[in-house]
Each structure stands twice: as structure tokens, then as C-alpha cells.
Short mmCIF file of C-alpha atoms in Angstrom, two decimals:
data_model
loop_
_atom_site.label_atom_id
_atom_site.label_comp_id
_atom_site.label_asym_id
_atom_site.label_seq_id
_atom_site.Cartn_x
_atom_site.Cartn_y
_atom_site.Cartn_z
CA MET A 13 99.87 78.62 -18.93
CA SER A 14 99.12 74.95 -18.17
CA ALA A 15 95.82 73.65 -16.83
CA MET A 16 97.50 73.02 -13.48
CA GLU A 17 98.73 76.61 -13.27
CA ASN A 18 95.20 77.84 -14.01
CA ASN A 19 94.02 76.00 -10.91
CA PHE A 20 96.19 78.13 -8.62
CA THR A 21 93.61 80.92 -8.59
CA SER A 22 93.91 81.67 -4.86
CA ILE A 23 97.57 82.65 -5.31
CA LYS A 24 96.73 85.64 -7.53
CA GLY A 25 97.63 88.97 -5.93
CA ARG A 26 99.30 87.37 -2.91
CA LYS A 27 102.66 88.49 -1.53
CA ILE A 28 104.92 85.48 -1.08
CA LEU A 29 108.42 85.43 0.37
CA LEU A 30 110.45 82.46 -0.88
CA GLY A 31 113.46 81.38 1.15
CA VAL A 32 116.02 79.14 -0.56
CA THR A 33 118.64 77.24 1.42
CA GLY A 34 121.66 75.25 0.32
CA GLY A 35 120.47 71.95 -1.07
CA ILE A 36 120.69 70.32 -4.49
CA ALA A 37 116.92 70.77 -4.80
CA ALA A 38 117.39 74.55 -4.97
CA PHE A 39 116.83 74.33 -8.73
CA LYS A 40 113.21 73.33 -8.02
CA ALA A 41 112.76 76.59 -6.13
CA ALA A 42 113.36 78.43 -9.40
CA SER A 43 110.53 76.53 -11.05
CA LEU A 44 108.34 77.24 -8.02
CA ALA A 45 109.08 80.97 -8.25
CA SER A 46 108.15 80.86 -11.94
CA LEU A 47 104.84 79.10 -11.20
CA LEU A 48 103.95 81.60 -8.50
CA ILE A 49 104.69 84.56 -10.79
CA LYS A 50 102.63 83.01 -13.62
CA SER A 51 99.79 82.51 -11.14
CA GLY A 52 99.75 86.23 -10.35
CA ALA A 53 101.70 86.34 -7.08
CA GLU A 54 104.21 89.01 -6.10
CA VAL A 55 107.33 87.10 -5.12
CA ARG A 56 110.44 88.15 -3.23
CA VAL A 57 113.34 85.72 -2.83
CA MET A 58 115.89 85.33 -0.04
CA MET A 59 118.90 83.07 -0.53
CA THR A 60 121.46 81.78 1.92
CA ALA A 61 125.14 81.75 1.02
CA ALA A 62 124.99 77.96 0.64
CA ALA A 63 122.01 78.23 -1.73
CA ARG A 64 124.09 80.41 -4.06
CA GLU A 65 126.56 77.52 -4.39
CA PHE A 66 123.81 75.61 -6.22
CA ILE A 67 121.95 78.31 -8.17
CA SER A 68 122.59 81.98 -8.89
CA ALA A 69 120.65 84.90 -7.49
CA ARG A 70 120.38 86.27 -11.03
CA THR A 71 118.14 83.32 -11.97
CA PHE A 72 115.55 84.32 -9.37
CA GLN A 73 115.92 88.00 -10.25
CA GLU A 74 115.08 87.28 -13.87
CA LEU A 75 112.15 85.04 -12.95
CA THR A 76 110.56 87.40 -10.41
CA GLY A 77 111.59 90.77 -11.80
CA GLN A 78 112.70 91.74 -8.30
CA PRO A 79 116.10 92.06 -6.62
CA VAL A 80 117.12 89.01 -4.61
CA SER A 81 118.04 89.44 -0.94
CA THR A 82 121.19 87.58 0.05
CA GLU A 83 123.28 89.37 2.67
CA MET A 84 122.44 90.66 6.12
CA PHE A 85 125.10 93.37 5.90
CA GLY A 86 125.62 93.78 2.18
CA GLU A 87 126.92 97.05 0.76
CA VAL A 88 123.74 97.59 -1.24
CA SER A 89 120.48 96.99 0.55
CA ASN A 90 117.16 96.78 -1.29
CA TYR A 91 115.34 98.23 1.72
CA ARG A 92 116.12 100.54 4.63
CA VAL A 93 116.05 97.67 7.14
CA GLU A 94 115.91 94.71 4.84
CA HIS A 95 114.86 91.87 7.11
CA ILE A 96 112.06 93.96 8.67
CA ALA A 97 110.81 95.13 5.28
CA LEU A 98 110.77 91.57 3.97
CA ALA A 99 109.05 90.32 7.13
CA LYS A 100 106.30 92.94 6.73
CA PHE A 101 105.97 92.32 2.99
CA ALA A 102 105.04 88.65 3.30
CA GLU A 103 101.52 87.27 3.46
CA LEU A 104 103.17 83.86 3.42
CA VAL A 105 106.75 82.66 3.81
CA ILE A 106 107.82 79.37 2.25
CA ILE A 107 111.27 77.84 2.71
CA ALA A 108 112.03 75.43 -0.15
CA PRO A 109 114.26 73.58 0.06
CA ALA A 110 114.74 73.65 3.83
CA THR A 111 117.95 71.94 4.89
CA ALA A 112 118.57 70.19 8.21
CA ASN A 113 120.80 73.10 9.17
CA PHE A 114 118.01 75.62 8.57
CA LEU A 115 115.51 73.51 10.55
CA ALA A 116 117.92 73.38 13.50
CA LYS A 117 118.48 77.12 13.48
CA ALA A 118 114.79 77.97 13.07
CA ALA A 119 113.78 75.58 15.85
CA HIS A 120 116.23 77.19 18.28
CA GLY A 121 115.68 80.80 17.29
CA ILE A 122 119.15 81.30 15.84
CA ALA A 123 119.34 84.38 13.62
CA ASP A 124 122.78 84.43 12.01
CA ASP A 125 121.86 85.40 8.45
CA LEU A 126 119.20 87.34 6.56
CA LEU A 127 116.84 84.39 6.15
CA THR A 128 116.77 83.26 9.78
CA THR A 129 116.57 86.85 11.03
CA THR A 130 113.59 87.54 8.77
CA ILE A 131 111.89 84.37 10.01
CA LEU A 132 112.06 85.71 13.56
CA ALA A 133 110.72 89.11 12.50
CA THR A 134 107.73 88.05 10.45
CA THR A 135 104.19 87.47 11.71
CA ALA A 136 103.16 85.80 8.45
CA PRO A 137 102.40 82.05 8.29
CA ILE A 138 105.49 79.99 7.48
CA MET A 139 105.59 76.86 5.33
CA VAL A 140 108.69 74.67 5.36
CA ALA A 141 109.56 72.04 2.75
CA PRO A 142 112.42 69.89 4.13
CA SER A 143 114.82 68.29 1.67
CA MET A 144 117.84 66.20 2.61
CA ASN A 145 119.34 62.72 2.80
CA ASP A 146 116.92 60.15 4.24
CA ARG A 147 119.19 59.41 7.21
CA MET A 148 119.53 63.09 8.04
CA LEU A 149 115.75 63.42 7.89
CA ALA A 150 115.24 60.41 10.17
CA ASN A 151 117.82 61.61 12.70
CA ALA A 152 116.30 62.25 16.12
CA ALA A 153 117.61 65.82 16.18
CA THR A 154 115.94 66.67 12.85
CA GLN A 155 112.66 65.06 13.92
CA GLU A 156 112.67 66.96 17.20
CA ASN A 157 113.34 70.21 15.33
CA LEU A 158 110.44 69.52 12.98
CA GLU A 159 108.15 68.80 15.91
CA THR A 160 109.22 72.04 17.61
CA LEU A 161 108.39 74.00 14.47
CA ARG A 162 104.99 72.28 14.16
CA ARG A 163 104.14 73.25 17.73
CA ARG A 164 104.96 76.86 16.88
CA GLY A 165 102.54 76.83 13.97
CA PHE A 166 104.90 76.20 11.04
CA GLU A 167 103.27 74.14 8.30
CA ILE A 168 105.57 71.28 7.32
CA ILE A 169 105.28 69.96 3.76
CA GLU A 170 106.26 66.31 3.91
CA PRO A 171 109.19 65.28 1.68
CA ASP A 172 108.66 62.78 -1.12
CA SER A 173 110.34 59.40 -1.36
CA GLY A 174 112.53 58.35 -4.25
CA HIS A 175 116.05 58.61 -5.66
CA LEU A 176 118.19 61.10 -3.75
CA ALA A 177 121.14 63.15 -4.97
CA CYS A 178 123.54 61.18 -2.77
CA GLY A 179 122.77 58.05 -4.79
CA THR A 180 120.52 56.33 -2.26
CA SER A 181 116.76 55.99 -2.31
CA GLY A 182 114.42 57.00 0.49
CA LYS A 183 112.35 59.83 1.95
CA GLY A 184 113.85 63.28 1.60
CA ARG A 185 113.12 64.55 -1.90
CA LEU A 186 111.68 68.03 -2.26
CA PRO A 187 108.18 67.73 -3.78
CA GLU A 188 107.78 68.90 -7.34
CA PRO A 189 107.16 72.64 -7.85
CA GLU A 190 103.56 71.99 -8.93
CA GLU A 191 102.87 70.20 -5.65
CA LEU A 192 104.45 73.00 -3.64
CA ALA A 193 102.36 75.56 -5.53
CA ALA A 194 99.26 73.47 -4.86
CA GLN A 195 100.03 73.53 -1.13
CA ILE A 196 100.44 77.30 -1.23
CA ASN A 197 97.18 77.66 -3.15
CA LEU A 198 95.42 75.47 -0.58
CA HIS A 199 96.77 77.68 2.22
CA PHE A 200 95.12 80.76 0.69
CA GLU A 201 91.92 78.83 -0.06
CA ARG A 202 91.69 77.98 3.63
CA LEU A 203 92.06 81.65 4.52
CA LYS A 204 88.99 82.42 2.42
CA ALA A 205 87.06 79.80 4.38
CA ARG A 206 87.93 81.27 7.80
CA LYS A 207 84.37 82.04 8.83
CA LEU A 208 85.34 82.82 12.42
CA GLU A 209 87.61 85.72 11.50
CA GLY A 210 87.04 88.51 14.01
CA LYS A 211 85.08 86.31 16.41
CA LYS A 212 86.08 85.66 20.00
CA ILE A 213 85.51 82.16 21.41
CA ILE A 214 86.11 80.82 24.89
CA VAL A 215 86.96 77.13 25.12
CA THR A 216 87.25 75.26 28.41
CA ALA A 217 89.25 72.07 28.82
CA GLY A 218 90.44 69.47 31.30
CA GLY A 219 89.11 68.36 34.64
CA THR A 220 88.98 70.80 37.55
CA ILE A 221 90.43 69.68 40.89
CA GLU A 222 89.07 70.54 44.35
CA PRO A 223 91.59 70.48 47.22
CA ILE A 224 90.90 68.56 50.42
CA ASP A 225 94.19 69.35 52.12
CA PRO A 226 97.62 70.52 50.89
CA VAL A 227 98.33 67.16 49.19
CA ARG A 228 94.93 65.66 48.26
CA TYR A 229 92.12 66.72 45.98
CA ILE A 230 88.89 65.57 44.35
CA GLY A 231 89.30 65.24 40.59
CA ASN A 232 88.19 63.39 37.47
CA ARG A 233 89.75 61.57 34.53
CA SER A 234 89.58 64.32 31.90
CA SER A 235 92.88 64.91 30.04
CA GLY A 236 91.92 68.11 28.22
CA LYS A 237 92.66 66.61 24.79
CA MET A 238 89.22 67.41 23.38
CA GLY A 239 89.23 71.01 24.54
CA PHE A 240 92.78 71.66 23.32
CA ALA A 241 91.88 70.20 19.90
CA ILE A 242 88.79 72.44 19.72
CA ALA A 243 90.84 75.52 20.63
CA GLU A 244 93.36 74.72 17.88
CA ALA A 245 90.57 74.16 15.33
CA ALA A 246 88.83 77.44 16.25
CA HIS A 247 92.14 79.28 15.84
CA ARG A 248 92.67 77.70 12.41
CA HIS A 249 89.22 78.94 11.40
CA GLY A 250 90.19 82.50 12.26
CA ALA A 251 88.81 82.99 15.77
CA LYS A 252 90.49 84.77 18.61
CA VAL A 253 90.53 81.95 21.16
CA LEU A 254 90.75 82.04 24.93
CA LEU A 255 91.43 78.56 26.33
CA VAL A 256 90.59 78.24 30.02
CA THR A 257 92.05 74.93 31.09
CA ALA A 258 92.19 72.93 34.27
CA PRO A 259 95.51 71.17 35.03
CA SER A 260 96.81 69.37 31.94
CA VAL A 261 100.16 68.12 30.68
CA LEU A 262 99.29 69.34 27.17
CA LYS A 263 101.29 72.21 25.72
CA ASN A 264 99.66 75.54 24.93
CA PRO A 265 98.21 75.53 21.40
CA TYR A 266 99.92 77.90 18.98
CA GLY A 267 98.21 81.26 18.62
CA VAL A 268 95.76 80.66 21.46
CA GLU A 269 95.59 82.68 24.69
CA VAL A 270 95.68 80.25 27.60
CA VAL A 271 94.54 80.74 31.18
CA ARG A 272 95.38 77.83 33.48
CA VAL A 273 93.16 77.29 36.51
CA GLU A 274 92.64 74.51 39.04
CA THR A 275 89.23 74.72 40.69
CA ALA A 276 85.69 75.12 39.43
CA LEU A 277 85.48 78.53 41.11
CA GLU A 278 88.63 79.69 39.32
CA MET A 279 87.27 78.46 35.98
CA HIS A 280 83.94 80.16 36.71
CA ASP A 281 85.64 83.51 37.35
CA ALA A 282 87.93 83.25 34.31
CA VAL A 283 85.05 82.46 31.94
CA LEU A 284 82.58 85.00 33.36
CA LYS A 285 85.23 87.73 33.20
CA GLU A 286 85.36 87.45 29.38
CA TYR A 287 81.81 86.29 28.67
CA GLU A 288 80.19 89.61 27.74
CA THR A 289 82.75 90.31 25.01
CA CYS A 290 82.80 86.85 23.43
CA ASP A 291 80.76 85.38 20.57
CA GLY A 292 80.54 81.91 22.02
CA VAL A 293 81.66 79.41 24.64
CA ILE A 294 82.49 75.77 24.00
CA MET A 295 82.43 74.19 27.44
CA SER A 296 84.29 70.91 27.05
CA ALA A 297 85.85 70.93 30.54
CA ALA A 298 84.80 68.36 33.11
CA VAL A 299 83.93 70.68 35.99
CA ALA A 300 83.66 69.22 39.50
CA ASP A 301 80.08 69.37 40.79
CA TYR A 302 81.17 69.61 44.44
CA ARG A 303 84.07 70.92 46.51
CA ALA A 304 85.18 70.37 50.09
CA LYS A 305 83.32 72.70 52.44
CA GLU A 306 86.47 73.11 54.49
CA ILE A 307 90.04 72.63 53.25
CA ALA A 308 92.46 71.37 55.90
CA ASP A 309 95.52 73.53 56.45
CA GLU A 310 97.69 70.47 57.02
CA LYS A 311 97.73 66.97 55.59
CA ILE A 312 94.91 64.88 57.05
CA LYS A 313 96.48 61.97 58.94
CA LYS A 314 95.24 58.41 58.53
CA THR A 315 93.63 57.58 61.89
CA ASP A 316 90.10 56.14 61.82
CA GLU A 317 88.79 53.39 59.54
CA THR A 318 86.62 55.91 57.71
CA LEU A 319 86.94 59.55 56.75
CA THR A 320 84.01 61.88 56.26
CA ILE A 321 84.39 64.98 54.12
CA GLU A 322 81.50 67.40 53.83
CA LEU A 323 81.04 68.71 50.29
CA GLU A 324 79.22 71.75 48.99
CA LYS A 325 77.96 72.43 45.51
CA ASN A 326 80.07 74.28 42.95
CA PRO A 327 78.46 76.89 40.70
CA ASP A 328 77.04 75.45 37.47
CA ILE A 329 79.05 77.51 35.01
CA LEU A 330 77.16 76.45 31.90
CA PHE A 331 73.75 77.04 33.50
CA GLU A 332 74.82 80.52 34.57
CA LEU A 333 76.09 81.31 31.08
CA GLY A 334 72.76 80.19 29.66
CA GLN A 335 70.89 82.54 31.97
CA LYS A 336 73.10 85.48 31.04
CA LYS A 337 73.19 84.65 27.33
CA ASP A 338 72.66 87.50 24.89
CA LYS A 339 74.25 86.98 21.48
CA GLN A 340 76.59 84.18 22.50
CA ILE A 341 76.49 80.65 21.13
CA LEU A 342 76.72 78.08 23.91
CA VAL A 343 78.03 74.56 23.35
CA GLY A 344 78.02 72.01 26.16
CA PHE A 345 79.32 68.48 26.59
CA ALA A 346 77.64 65.52 28.25
CA ALA A 347 79.73 62.54 29.35
CA GLU A 348 77.19 59.82 30.15
CA THR A 349 77.11 56.11 30.95
CA SER A 350 73.47 55.43 29.91
CA ASN A 351 70.44 57.05 28.22
CA LEU A 352 72.85 59.20 26.25
CA GLU A 353 70.50 61.08 23.94
CA ALA A 354 67.73 61.64 26.51
CA TYR A 355 70.11 63.01 29.15
CA ALA A 356 71.88 65.20 26.61
CA ALA A 357 68.63 66.67 25.25
CA ALA A 358 67.43 67.42 28.79
CA LYS A 359 70.73 69.11 29.66
CA MET A 360 70.59 71.17 26.50
CA LYS A 361 67.11 72.49 27.35
CA GLN A 362 67.82 73.07 31.04
CA LYS A 363 71.00 75.07 30.37
CA ASN A 364 69.73 77.01 27.34
CA LEU A 365 72.37 75.63 24.97
CA ASP A 366 72.59 75.95 21.22
CA MET A 367 74.44 72.65 20.81
CA ILE A 368 75.50 69.71 22.92
CA VAL A 369 78.10 67.03 22.26
CA ALA A 370 77.40 63.79 24.11
CA ASN A 371 79.47 60.66 24.46
CA ASP A 372 79.16 57.36 26.29
CA VAL A 373 82.35 57.06 28.33
CA THR A 374 81.84 53.30 28.80
CA ILE A 375 82.60 52.68 25.11
CA ALA A 376 86.22 51.73 24.39
CA GLY A 377 88.07 54.63 22.78
CA ALA A 378 85.33 57.16 23.60
CA GLY A 379 86.13 57.87 27.23
CA PHE A 380 88.59 60.06 29.08
CA ASN A 381 92.29 60.24 28.12
CA ALA A 382 91.72 58.64 24.70
CA ASP A 383 92.86 60.26 21.46
CA THR A 384 89.53 59.30 19.87
CA ASN A 385 85.87 59.85 20.61
CA MET A 386 82.45 58.73 19.38
CA VAL A 387 79.70 61.28 19.88
CA THR A 388 76.13 62.32 19.32
CA ILE A 389 75.62 65.99 18.47
CA ILE A 390 72.31 67.75 19.02
CA THR A 391 71.74 71.31 17.80
CA ARG A 392 68.67 73.39 18.58
CA GLY A 393 65.88 72.69 16.12
CA SER A 394 67.71 69.79 14.46
CA MET A 395 67.71 66.02 14.71
CA ALA A 396 70.50 64.29 16.62
CA GLU A 397 73.54 63.38 14.54
CA TYR A 398 75.52 60.23 15.29
CA PHE A 399 79.22 60.02 14.51
CA PRO A 400 81.54 57.00 14.50
CA LEU A 401 84.77 56.68 16.45
CA MET A 402 87.24 59.26 15.13
CA PRO A 403 90.36 61.15 16.25
CA LYS A 404 89.58 64.07 18.54
CA THR A 405 91.39 66.37 16.11
CA GLU A 406 88.86 65.45 13.39
CA LEU A 407 85.96 65.75 15.81
CA ALA A 408 87.17 69.20 16.81
CA GLU A 409 86.98 70.34 13.17
CA LEU A 410 83.47 68.92 12.93
CA ILE A 411 82.35 70.72 16.10
CA ILE A 412 83.76 74.04 14.88
CA LYS A 413 81.99 73.64 11.53
CA ARG A 414 78.68 73.04 13.37
CA PHE A 415 79.45 76.14 15.47
CA GLU A 416 80.04 78.14 12.27
CA LYS A 417 76.75 76.93 10.82
CA ILE A 418 74.86 78.22 13.87
CA LEU A 419 76.74 81.51 13.68
CA MET A 420 76.03 81.98 9.96
CA GLY A 421 72.35 81.28 10.58
CA ARG A 422 72.18 84.32 12.86
CA GLN A 423 73.77 86.75 10.43
#
């Protein structure tokens, strides 16, 4: 066994379902199957009819020591209900190579053969390694299909660039088997690092809106991007995540339970309903401090030069959570325009928080609606940490790791 194969230690003992579709790169799938077997995995192989035009099922049978599944309604089935048995078998499904045709069918839920039917039946993570002509890969339809699969939680392994079977050169080559095995190994390494497995976390996102009349409301500039990124990161780290979000155009994160609300009172009720059973709350939503004391039943007409609306205070959700706190970890956010660290530290003490994430919204790229942020993080008993401008997706990972550190310190 090569030194590289010895590095695939996290693959040992894993149950991997390898799907092979009809591309010239199907021969690399045989080498991948061999690497996985040598690394100690239990491998089952599914092949489409087109795949068998490029490589025989017997090749995979000899490499894996297992029968190869090829037909949805074959005369001889390896299992009682083959696609269900295969779906339950897998700890991980990898499709390599994945043709444009397969991507289209998977993206639209078409189940017209054993492979696509099994994909619909499995709850295992799915990795997809596209391989095709560079123009087919760049086609808008293929790109939309890939994006659809990403949103559903499929992990896409980017194709390599180089000489293609059609004689051209460009992006579309299936990565080498060693690289594919490395990606699979990394997947299982990440599973070992899922420190939030079995934990329940509530994340709030977006800016609440407070109606004035049927067409107008009081709101703020929050987009929800930070909260959605945190919810996705917490899910990746193994947590059961409840995302309570104010109105947002963002799509529901894969694997996350989402409750959509509008007002501060609705967010208050949704969070408090689940608070006792959760392990922590990350309150990134921008919650309105005040609401209209009376909401007009009809649109307020423009008459006088001025309009007076009486406001009343909304409940302070984070303060209330801090007062009720038992075992929960509380993380708050502070969007400030001056005296950032002082205001954040005071808020953290007043609301009985374990951590606060503060940002100066006057700094370019660190305010509302941006894809980036620059923050100061303060945790109880620790010095403030200052972080440069970074994508909110990266910041979300950082916040979850700080959350994990607090959690581990209590165990």
C-alpha cells in the first residue's frame, strides 16, 4: 500500500456506495474502488446502463468482492428491495463520474433507473464528481443543476482542467482517484470533529418588522445573511438547528428547521417556546426595540405635514433568555456606530451572555446586507479578539468554533 493510501485512515470500516455513470472517466472509478477497498472500506457499486458501455460490471465485482447493482428490474436481485437496501447500506454515496445527464435527473428528482432511485431513497451524505466536456459543464442548465444540488446539501467535487477525451482542453476532467479518495477521507474526518452532535441550537436571523398599517411597517437593514450562515455552520458541526428568521429573501439552509416570523413578539414566542430544551441560542437577529402602540386597520392617508405614531417597547428577548438561563449558552450580537468594545462588554454583562459578537456598521463591508463582516468577539473571562474583514461564511465557522469551545469547557 502506498504512503498516500496509508493516509486514508478515516475511510477504514466505512460503508461507501459508489455510483458510476456513462462517461469515459468511468475507468477512474475502478481505481477509486480499489483505493477505497485497500483503505479498509466496504464498497458497493451501482452502474448505469451507459456506464457499462465504458467498463464492465465484472471489473468492479472483482475489485470489491461484491455483486454490482445494475438493473432496477433485473431477473436476479442482490437484495429484497435493492434500491432501499443500498440506500440504507450507505454511510456515504459518491457518484464518480457524474455526467450532465445524471446531474439533470438528480436536480429534478427523476428516478428512472436504479442509481437515481437509490439517490432519492438514501439519507446518507452524497458527493458528486462531475465529468464532461467543458462546454457542457459551462452550460447554464448544468450550472443551475449543480447549484440546485448544492442547496440540497450535495457536496460537489470540482472537476480538474486539462486535456479532455473529445480532443479539446478545458475544465471537465474527473479528478484522479487519489484526490477523490482524499475528499472522501476528509468527509469522514469532519464527521469525527462534529462536536455539536446531539446538541440543539436556536439561531435567530434577519430584521423584525413592526406594522403601522396594512401597507407600512417599521424595520431595519438586516438581510439575515449572518444568521443563515451561522445556522448552516452549526448544522455542519452536527447540531440540530432551529432557525427563527424575520423576513428574508434567503433560501432555507439544508438540514435546518426554519420558522419564519415577522415581528419581535412572534420571534420572542418562537424562541421561548423551544428555549428550555435547547443547548444554546445565537441571537444574530436585529430585533426592533419598539412597535406601534396601535396598528391602523386601513392605510393611513397623507393629510397633515407631520405624522405622529406612538410607539411602545418590545420585549428584550436576549435579556429575558439571560434571566431564564440554566445550562444554555447565550451568544448576542451588537451592531454599533461608536465605542464598540465598551458598549459590547456592557451589553454582555447586562444580558448575562457567554459571548458577544460586535461590529461597527459604519465600516465599509461590515454593515448590513454585505457578504462580509469585521468583528470583535468577547467571551466571558477572556480578552476581546479582533478579526479582520472576512466573508460571513468564514465568520460563521469561527463563531461556531468559539461556541464549541465554551461548550467543551462545561463538560
